[in-house]
Short mmCIF file of C-alpha atoms in Angstrom, two decimals:
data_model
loop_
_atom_site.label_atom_id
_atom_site.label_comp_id
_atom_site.label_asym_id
_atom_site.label_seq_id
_atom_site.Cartn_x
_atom_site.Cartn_y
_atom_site.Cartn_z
CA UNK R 1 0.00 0.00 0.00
CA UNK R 2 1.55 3.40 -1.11
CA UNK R 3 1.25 6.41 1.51
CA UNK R 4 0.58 9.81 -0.26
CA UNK R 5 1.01 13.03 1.57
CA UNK R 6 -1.48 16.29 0.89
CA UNK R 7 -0.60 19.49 1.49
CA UNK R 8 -4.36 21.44 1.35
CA UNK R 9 -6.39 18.60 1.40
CA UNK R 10 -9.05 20.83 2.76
CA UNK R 11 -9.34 22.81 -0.55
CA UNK R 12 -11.20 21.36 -3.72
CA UNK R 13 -8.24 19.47 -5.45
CA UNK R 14 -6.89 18.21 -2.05
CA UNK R 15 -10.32 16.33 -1.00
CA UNK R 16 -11.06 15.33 -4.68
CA UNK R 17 -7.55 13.76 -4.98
CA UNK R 18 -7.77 12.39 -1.74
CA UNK R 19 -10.90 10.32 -2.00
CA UNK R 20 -9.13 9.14 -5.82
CA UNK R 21 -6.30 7.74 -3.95
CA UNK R 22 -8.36 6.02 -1.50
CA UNK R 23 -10.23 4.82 -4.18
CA UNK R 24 -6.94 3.03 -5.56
CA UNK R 25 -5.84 1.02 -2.75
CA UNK R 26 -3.65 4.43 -0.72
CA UNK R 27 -3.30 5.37 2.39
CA UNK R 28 -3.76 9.20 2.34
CA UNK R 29 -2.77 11.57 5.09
CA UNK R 30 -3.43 15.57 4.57
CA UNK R 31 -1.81 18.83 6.18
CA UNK R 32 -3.48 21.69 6.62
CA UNK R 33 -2.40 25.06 8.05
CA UNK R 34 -4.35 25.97 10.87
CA UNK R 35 -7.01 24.06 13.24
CA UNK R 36 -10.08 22.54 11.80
CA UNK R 37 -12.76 23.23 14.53
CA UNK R 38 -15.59 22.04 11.96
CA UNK R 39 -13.76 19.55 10.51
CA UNK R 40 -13.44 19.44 6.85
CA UNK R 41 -16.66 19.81 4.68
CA UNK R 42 -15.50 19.07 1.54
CA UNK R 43 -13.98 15.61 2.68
CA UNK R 44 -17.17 15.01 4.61
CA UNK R 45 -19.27 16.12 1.79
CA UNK R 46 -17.11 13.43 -0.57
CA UNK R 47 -17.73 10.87 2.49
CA UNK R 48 -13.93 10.21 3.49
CA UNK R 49 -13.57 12.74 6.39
CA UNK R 50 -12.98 9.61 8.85
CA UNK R 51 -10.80 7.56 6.16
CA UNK R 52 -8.05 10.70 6.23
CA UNK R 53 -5.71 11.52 9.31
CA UNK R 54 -4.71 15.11 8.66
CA UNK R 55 -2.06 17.18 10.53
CA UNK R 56 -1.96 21.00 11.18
CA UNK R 57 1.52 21.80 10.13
CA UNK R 58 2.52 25.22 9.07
CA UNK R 59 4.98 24.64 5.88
CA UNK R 60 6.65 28.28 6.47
CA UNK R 61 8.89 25.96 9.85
CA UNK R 62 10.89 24.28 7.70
CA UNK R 63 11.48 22.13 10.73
CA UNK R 64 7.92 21.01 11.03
CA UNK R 65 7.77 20.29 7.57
CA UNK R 66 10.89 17.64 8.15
CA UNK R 67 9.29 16.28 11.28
CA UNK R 68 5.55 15.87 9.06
CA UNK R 69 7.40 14.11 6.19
CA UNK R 70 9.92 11.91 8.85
CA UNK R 71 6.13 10.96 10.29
CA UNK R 72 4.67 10.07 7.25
CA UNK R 73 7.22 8.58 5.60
CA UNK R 74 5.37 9.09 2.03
CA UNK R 75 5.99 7.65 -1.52
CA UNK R 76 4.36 10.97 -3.25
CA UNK R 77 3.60 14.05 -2.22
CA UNK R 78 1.44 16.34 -3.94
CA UNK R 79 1.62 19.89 -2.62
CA UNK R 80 -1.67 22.10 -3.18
CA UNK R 81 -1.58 23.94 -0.70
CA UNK R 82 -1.32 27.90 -1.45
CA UNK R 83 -2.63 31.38 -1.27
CA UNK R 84 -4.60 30.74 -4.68
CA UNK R 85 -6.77 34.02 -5.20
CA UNK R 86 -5.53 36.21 -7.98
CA UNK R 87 -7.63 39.56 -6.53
CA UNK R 88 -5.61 39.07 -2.94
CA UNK R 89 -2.27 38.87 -4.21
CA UNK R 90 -2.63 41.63 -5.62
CA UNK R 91 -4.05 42.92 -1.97
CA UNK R 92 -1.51 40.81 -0.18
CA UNK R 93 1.61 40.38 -2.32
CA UNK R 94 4.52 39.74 0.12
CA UNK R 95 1.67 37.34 1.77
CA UNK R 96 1.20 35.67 -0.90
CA UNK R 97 5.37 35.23 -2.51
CA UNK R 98 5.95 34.28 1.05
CA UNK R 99 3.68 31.66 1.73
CA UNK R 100 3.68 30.23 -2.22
CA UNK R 101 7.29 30.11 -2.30
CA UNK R 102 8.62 29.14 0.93
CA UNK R 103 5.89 26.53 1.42
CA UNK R 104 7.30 24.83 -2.31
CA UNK R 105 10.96 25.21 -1.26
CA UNK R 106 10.44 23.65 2.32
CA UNK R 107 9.18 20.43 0.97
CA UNK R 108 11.36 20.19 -2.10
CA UNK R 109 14.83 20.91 0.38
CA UNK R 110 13.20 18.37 3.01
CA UNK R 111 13.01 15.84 0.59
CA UNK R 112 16.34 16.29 -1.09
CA UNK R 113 17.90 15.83 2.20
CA UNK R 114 15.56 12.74 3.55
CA UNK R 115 14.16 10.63 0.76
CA UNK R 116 15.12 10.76 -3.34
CA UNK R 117 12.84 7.96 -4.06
CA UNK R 118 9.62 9.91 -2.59
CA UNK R 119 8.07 11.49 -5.73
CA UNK R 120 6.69 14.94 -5.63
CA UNK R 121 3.93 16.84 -7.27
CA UNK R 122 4.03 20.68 -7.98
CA UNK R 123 0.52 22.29 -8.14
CA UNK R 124 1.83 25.31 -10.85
CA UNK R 125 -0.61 27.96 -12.50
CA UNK R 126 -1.29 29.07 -16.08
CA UNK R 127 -1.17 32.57 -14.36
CA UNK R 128 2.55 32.33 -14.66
CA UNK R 129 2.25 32.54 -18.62
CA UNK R 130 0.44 36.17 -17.97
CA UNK R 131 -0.75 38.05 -21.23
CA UNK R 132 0.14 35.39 -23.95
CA UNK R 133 0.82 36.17 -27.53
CA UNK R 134 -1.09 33.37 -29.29
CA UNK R 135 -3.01 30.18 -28.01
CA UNK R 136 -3.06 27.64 -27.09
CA UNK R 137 -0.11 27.90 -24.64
CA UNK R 138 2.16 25.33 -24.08
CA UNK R 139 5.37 24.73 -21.91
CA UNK R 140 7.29 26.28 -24.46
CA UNK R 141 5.47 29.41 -24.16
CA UNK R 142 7.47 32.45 -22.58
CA UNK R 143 6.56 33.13 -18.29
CA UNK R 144 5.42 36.32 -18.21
CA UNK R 145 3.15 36.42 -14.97
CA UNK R 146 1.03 39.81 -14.66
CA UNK R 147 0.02 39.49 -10.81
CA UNK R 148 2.08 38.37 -7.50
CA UNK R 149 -0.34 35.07 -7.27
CA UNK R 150 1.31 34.48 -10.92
CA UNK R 151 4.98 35.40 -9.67
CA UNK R 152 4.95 32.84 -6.87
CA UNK R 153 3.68 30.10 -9.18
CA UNK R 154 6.21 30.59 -12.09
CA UNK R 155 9.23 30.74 -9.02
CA UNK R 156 7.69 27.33 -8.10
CA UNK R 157 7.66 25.80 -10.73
CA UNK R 158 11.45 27.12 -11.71
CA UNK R 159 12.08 25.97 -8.37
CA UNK R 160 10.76 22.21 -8.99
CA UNK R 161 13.17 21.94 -12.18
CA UNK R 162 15.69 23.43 -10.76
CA UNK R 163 15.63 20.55 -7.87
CA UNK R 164 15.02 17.78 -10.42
CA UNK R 165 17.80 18.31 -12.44
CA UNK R 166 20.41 19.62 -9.90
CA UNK R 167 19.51 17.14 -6.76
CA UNK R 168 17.80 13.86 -8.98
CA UNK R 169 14.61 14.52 -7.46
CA UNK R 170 11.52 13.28 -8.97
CA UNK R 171 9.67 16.52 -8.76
CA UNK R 172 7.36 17.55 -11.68
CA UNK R 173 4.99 20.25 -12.15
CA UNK R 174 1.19 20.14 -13.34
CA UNK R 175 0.43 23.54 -14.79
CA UNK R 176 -3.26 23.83 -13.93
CA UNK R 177 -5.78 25.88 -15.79
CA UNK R 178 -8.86 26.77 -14.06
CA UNK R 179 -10.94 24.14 -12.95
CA UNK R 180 -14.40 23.71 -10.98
CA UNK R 181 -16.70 22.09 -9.01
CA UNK R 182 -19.29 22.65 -5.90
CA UNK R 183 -15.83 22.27 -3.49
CA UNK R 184 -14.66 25.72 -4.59
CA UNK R 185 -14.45 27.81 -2.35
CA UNK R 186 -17.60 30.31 -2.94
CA UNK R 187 -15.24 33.64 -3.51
CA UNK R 188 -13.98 32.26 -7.17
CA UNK R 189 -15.77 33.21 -10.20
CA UNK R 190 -18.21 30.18 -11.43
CA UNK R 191 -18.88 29.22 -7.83
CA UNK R 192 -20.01 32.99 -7.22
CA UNK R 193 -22.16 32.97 -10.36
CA UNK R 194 -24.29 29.56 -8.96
CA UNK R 195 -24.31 30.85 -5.94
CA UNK R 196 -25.58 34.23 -6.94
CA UNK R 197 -28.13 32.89 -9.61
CA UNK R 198 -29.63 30.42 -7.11
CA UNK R 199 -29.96 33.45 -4.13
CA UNK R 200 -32.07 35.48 -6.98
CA UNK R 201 -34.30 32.55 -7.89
CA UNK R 202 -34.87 32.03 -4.10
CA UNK R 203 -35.60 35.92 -3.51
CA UNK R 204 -32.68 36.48 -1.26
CA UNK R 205 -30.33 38.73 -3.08
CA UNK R 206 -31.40 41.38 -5.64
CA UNK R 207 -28.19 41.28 -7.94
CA UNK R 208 -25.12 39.67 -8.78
CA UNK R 209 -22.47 41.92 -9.09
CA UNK R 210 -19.28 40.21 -11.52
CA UNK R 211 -16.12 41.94 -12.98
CA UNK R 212 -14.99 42.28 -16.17
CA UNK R 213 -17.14 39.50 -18.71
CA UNK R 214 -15.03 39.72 -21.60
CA UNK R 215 -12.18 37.39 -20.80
CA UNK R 216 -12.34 33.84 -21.91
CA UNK R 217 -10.59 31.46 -19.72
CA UNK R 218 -9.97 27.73 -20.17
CA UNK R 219 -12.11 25.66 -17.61
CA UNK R 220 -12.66 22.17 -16.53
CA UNK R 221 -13.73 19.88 -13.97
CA UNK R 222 -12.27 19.56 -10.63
CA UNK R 223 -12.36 15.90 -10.07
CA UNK R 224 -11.34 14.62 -13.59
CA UNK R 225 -8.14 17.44 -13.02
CA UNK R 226 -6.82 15.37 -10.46
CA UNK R 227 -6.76 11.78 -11.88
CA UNK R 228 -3.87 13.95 -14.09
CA UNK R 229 -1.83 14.69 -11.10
CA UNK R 230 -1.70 11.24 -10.09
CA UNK R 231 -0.47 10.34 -13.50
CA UNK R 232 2.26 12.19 -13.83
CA UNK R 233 3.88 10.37 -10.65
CA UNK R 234 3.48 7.35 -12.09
CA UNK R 235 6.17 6.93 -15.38
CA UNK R 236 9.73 6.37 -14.68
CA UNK R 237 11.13 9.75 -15.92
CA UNK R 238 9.62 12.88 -14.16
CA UNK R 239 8.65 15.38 -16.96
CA UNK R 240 6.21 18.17 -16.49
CA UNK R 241 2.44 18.68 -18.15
CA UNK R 242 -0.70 21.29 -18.43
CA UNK R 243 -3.48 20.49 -17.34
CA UNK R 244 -5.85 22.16 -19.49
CA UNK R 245 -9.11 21.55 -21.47
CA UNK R 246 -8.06 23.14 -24.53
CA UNK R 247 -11.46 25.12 -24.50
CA UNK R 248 -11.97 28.60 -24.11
CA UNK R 249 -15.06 30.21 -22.62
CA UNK R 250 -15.94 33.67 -22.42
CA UNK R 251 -17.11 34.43 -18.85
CA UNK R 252 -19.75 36.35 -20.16
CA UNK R 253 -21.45 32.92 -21.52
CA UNK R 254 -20.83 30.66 -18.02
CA UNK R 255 -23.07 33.99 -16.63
CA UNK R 256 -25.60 33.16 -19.66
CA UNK R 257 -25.74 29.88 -19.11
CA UNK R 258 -26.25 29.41 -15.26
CA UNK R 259 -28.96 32.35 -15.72
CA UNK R 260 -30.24 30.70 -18.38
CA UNK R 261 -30.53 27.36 -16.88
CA UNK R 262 -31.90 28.81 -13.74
CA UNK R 263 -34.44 31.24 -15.36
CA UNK R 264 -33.03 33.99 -13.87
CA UNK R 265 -33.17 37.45 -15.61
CA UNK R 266 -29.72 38.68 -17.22
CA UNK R 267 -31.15 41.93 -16.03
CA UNK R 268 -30.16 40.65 -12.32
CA UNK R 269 -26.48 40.94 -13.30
CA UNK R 270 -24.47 44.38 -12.92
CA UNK R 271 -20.83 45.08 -14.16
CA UNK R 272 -18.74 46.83 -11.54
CA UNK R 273 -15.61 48.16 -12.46
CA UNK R 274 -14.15 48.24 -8.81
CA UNK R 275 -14.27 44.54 -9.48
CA UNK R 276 -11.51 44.54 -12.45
CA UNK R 277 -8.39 43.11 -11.50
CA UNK R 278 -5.66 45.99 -12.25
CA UNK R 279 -3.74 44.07 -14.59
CA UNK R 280 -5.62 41.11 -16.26
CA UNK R 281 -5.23 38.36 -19.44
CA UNK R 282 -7.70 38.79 -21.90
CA UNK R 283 -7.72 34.76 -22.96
CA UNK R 284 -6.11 31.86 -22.34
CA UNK R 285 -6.07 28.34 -23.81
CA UNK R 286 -3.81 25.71 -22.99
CA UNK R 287 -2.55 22.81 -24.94
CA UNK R 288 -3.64 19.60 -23.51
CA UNK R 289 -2.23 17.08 -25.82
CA UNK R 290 1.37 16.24 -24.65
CA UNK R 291 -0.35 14.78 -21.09
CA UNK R 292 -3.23 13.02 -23.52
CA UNK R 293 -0.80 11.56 -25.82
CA UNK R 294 1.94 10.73 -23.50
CA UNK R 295 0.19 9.35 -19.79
CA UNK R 296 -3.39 8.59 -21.40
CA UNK R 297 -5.33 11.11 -19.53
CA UNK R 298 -8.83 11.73 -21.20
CA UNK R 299 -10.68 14.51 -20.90
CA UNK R 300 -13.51 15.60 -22.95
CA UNK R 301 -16.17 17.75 -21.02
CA UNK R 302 -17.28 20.72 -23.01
CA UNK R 303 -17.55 23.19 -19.88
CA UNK R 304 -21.42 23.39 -20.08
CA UNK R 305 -21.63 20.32 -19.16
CA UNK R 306 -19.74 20.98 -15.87
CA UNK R 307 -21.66 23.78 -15.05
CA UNK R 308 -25.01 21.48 -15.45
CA UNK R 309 -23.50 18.88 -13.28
CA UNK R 310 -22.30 22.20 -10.77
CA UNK R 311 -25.92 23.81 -11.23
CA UNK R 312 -27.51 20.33 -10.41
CA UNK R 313 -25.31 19.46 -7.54
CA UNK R 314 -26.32 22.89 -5.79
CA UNK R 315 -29.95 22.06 -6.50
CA UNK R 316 -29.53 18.41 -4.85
CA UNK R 317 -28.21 20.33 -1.91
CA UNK R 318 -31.50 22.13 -1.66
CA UNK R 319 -33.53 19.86 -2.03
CA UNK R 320 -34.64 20.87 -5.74
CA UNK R 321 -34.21 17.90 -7.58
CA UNK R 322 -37.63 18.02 -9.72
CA UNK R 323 -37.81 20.58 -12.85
CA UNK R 324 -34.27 21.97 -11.85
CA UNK R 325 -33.57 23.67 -15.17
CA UNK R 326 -35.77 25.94 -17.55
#
């Protein structure tokens, strides 16, 4: 039985990938930063909260990152955890650099110096490619990060090569492009769209207020995004991937479409320019072939198909399985 370690299994990714593993025969264990009072809803809502020890270990002590990994003893670790919100980092930068890239470095300089057979998983962003010439994107494409959330995830990912091919470590990075579900926390854009749409319908909030409509973004589905992270610890030769649907989708349509879905009024939605980010990418594709082609992941969802399933997931939770959409 393989042991994989966690970092963030709170977080949508972490619980999704967790119950995966389980799923496969591993023993999972999960860190987390702080105390968990009310436990973990997303790994309760996934029904595994009992099946998953998880440890409050603060990855900035680079001592109590060697002591968690010298406990756990695992064959992979797949680090998630990080200050993920574009619109803070831009609030918070030296919060977020610090945390991002201390957090990476910690667990890639614990390993070199305890294990080179554990193998290690890089969470990385397609916000480190910033304002992109052409798409799709690929790992060719120039870094060129835009906001400090992008900074810390291009230094982490240079920081994961940099160990692989100085140290031997089998360290790779998965460049993630956005991806959803009903675990997202409710702050990031399609989650605040259902969420929004479904207070209207229900007569408890007059409006949804959104940012700018006009980018297109690449999305997909949480819990097919993580099958790919396992895959790319499996080969023999560490090499690093996107993770993309190579689909883009103007937010402006996911606001159509959950409106539309939920026979809410378009009228309900109102553009507010305090919610631009000051420095933003227009679109953003990425080029999911090399990880198809070369570790057999499939992924096919067209991402109106993930809203439905989001959309109909929020309804279940309500209650409102009969005549859910219009």
């Amino acid at each position: 039985m393989k042991t994989a370690l966690i970092t963030g299994i709170s977080g949508q990714d972490g619980s999704y990938l967790a119950s995966f593993l389980l799923g496969n025969g591993y023993q999972v264990v999960g860190q987390t930063r702080g105390g968990a009072n009310g436990g973990f809803p997303n790994l309760r809502y996934l029904g595994i909260e009992s099946k998953v020890p998880v440890q409050a270990v603060d990855l900035l002590d680079f001592v109590a990152v060697q002591r968690m990994l010298q406990d756990v003893q695992p064959d992979e670790v797949y680090h998630l955890s990080a200050d993920n919100s574009v619109q803070r980092s831009f609030q918070h930068p030296l919060e977020t650099l610090e945390y991002n890239l201390l957090s990476v470095f910690h667990l890639l300089e614990a390993l070199r110096q305890a294990d080179k057979k554990c193998r290690f998983f890089f969470a990385g962003s397609s916000e480190m490619f910033g304002k992109v010439e052409r798409s799709p994107v690929s790992l060719s494409t120039p870094i060129h990060p835009i906001n400090p959330y992008g900074v810390s995830k291009a230094s982490g990912f240079l920081g994961v090569q940099q160990f692989r091919e100085a140290f031997g470590l089998f360290a790779v990075s998965g460049v993630l492009f956005p991806h959803e579900s009903l675990l997202r926390k409710e702050g990031f854009f399609v989650r605040k769209v259902i969420e929004g749409a479904w207070e209207i319908k229900n007569g408890r909030k007059d409006v949804l207020r959104v940012g700018n409509l006009d980018q297109k973004r690449d999305f997909g589905y949480a819990s097919e995004y993580v099958k790919a992270m396992w895959l790319m610890l499996q080969p023999q030769e560490p090499r690093d991937f996107l993770i993309a649907s190579g689909k883009a989708i103007s937010l402006r349509r996911v606001v159509e479409h959950v409106f539309g879905r939920l026979g809410v009024s378009l009228q309900k939605v109102v553009v507010d320019p305090s919610l631009f980010r000051p420095a933003d990418v227009e679109e953003i594709v990425g080029d999911p072939f090399p990880i198809r082609r070369e570790l057999g992941w499939e992924y096919d969802l067209d991402f109106e198909q993930v809203l439905d399933t989001m959309i109909q997931g929020k309804l279940d939770e309500k209650g409102e399985k009969g005549g859910a959409f219009h």
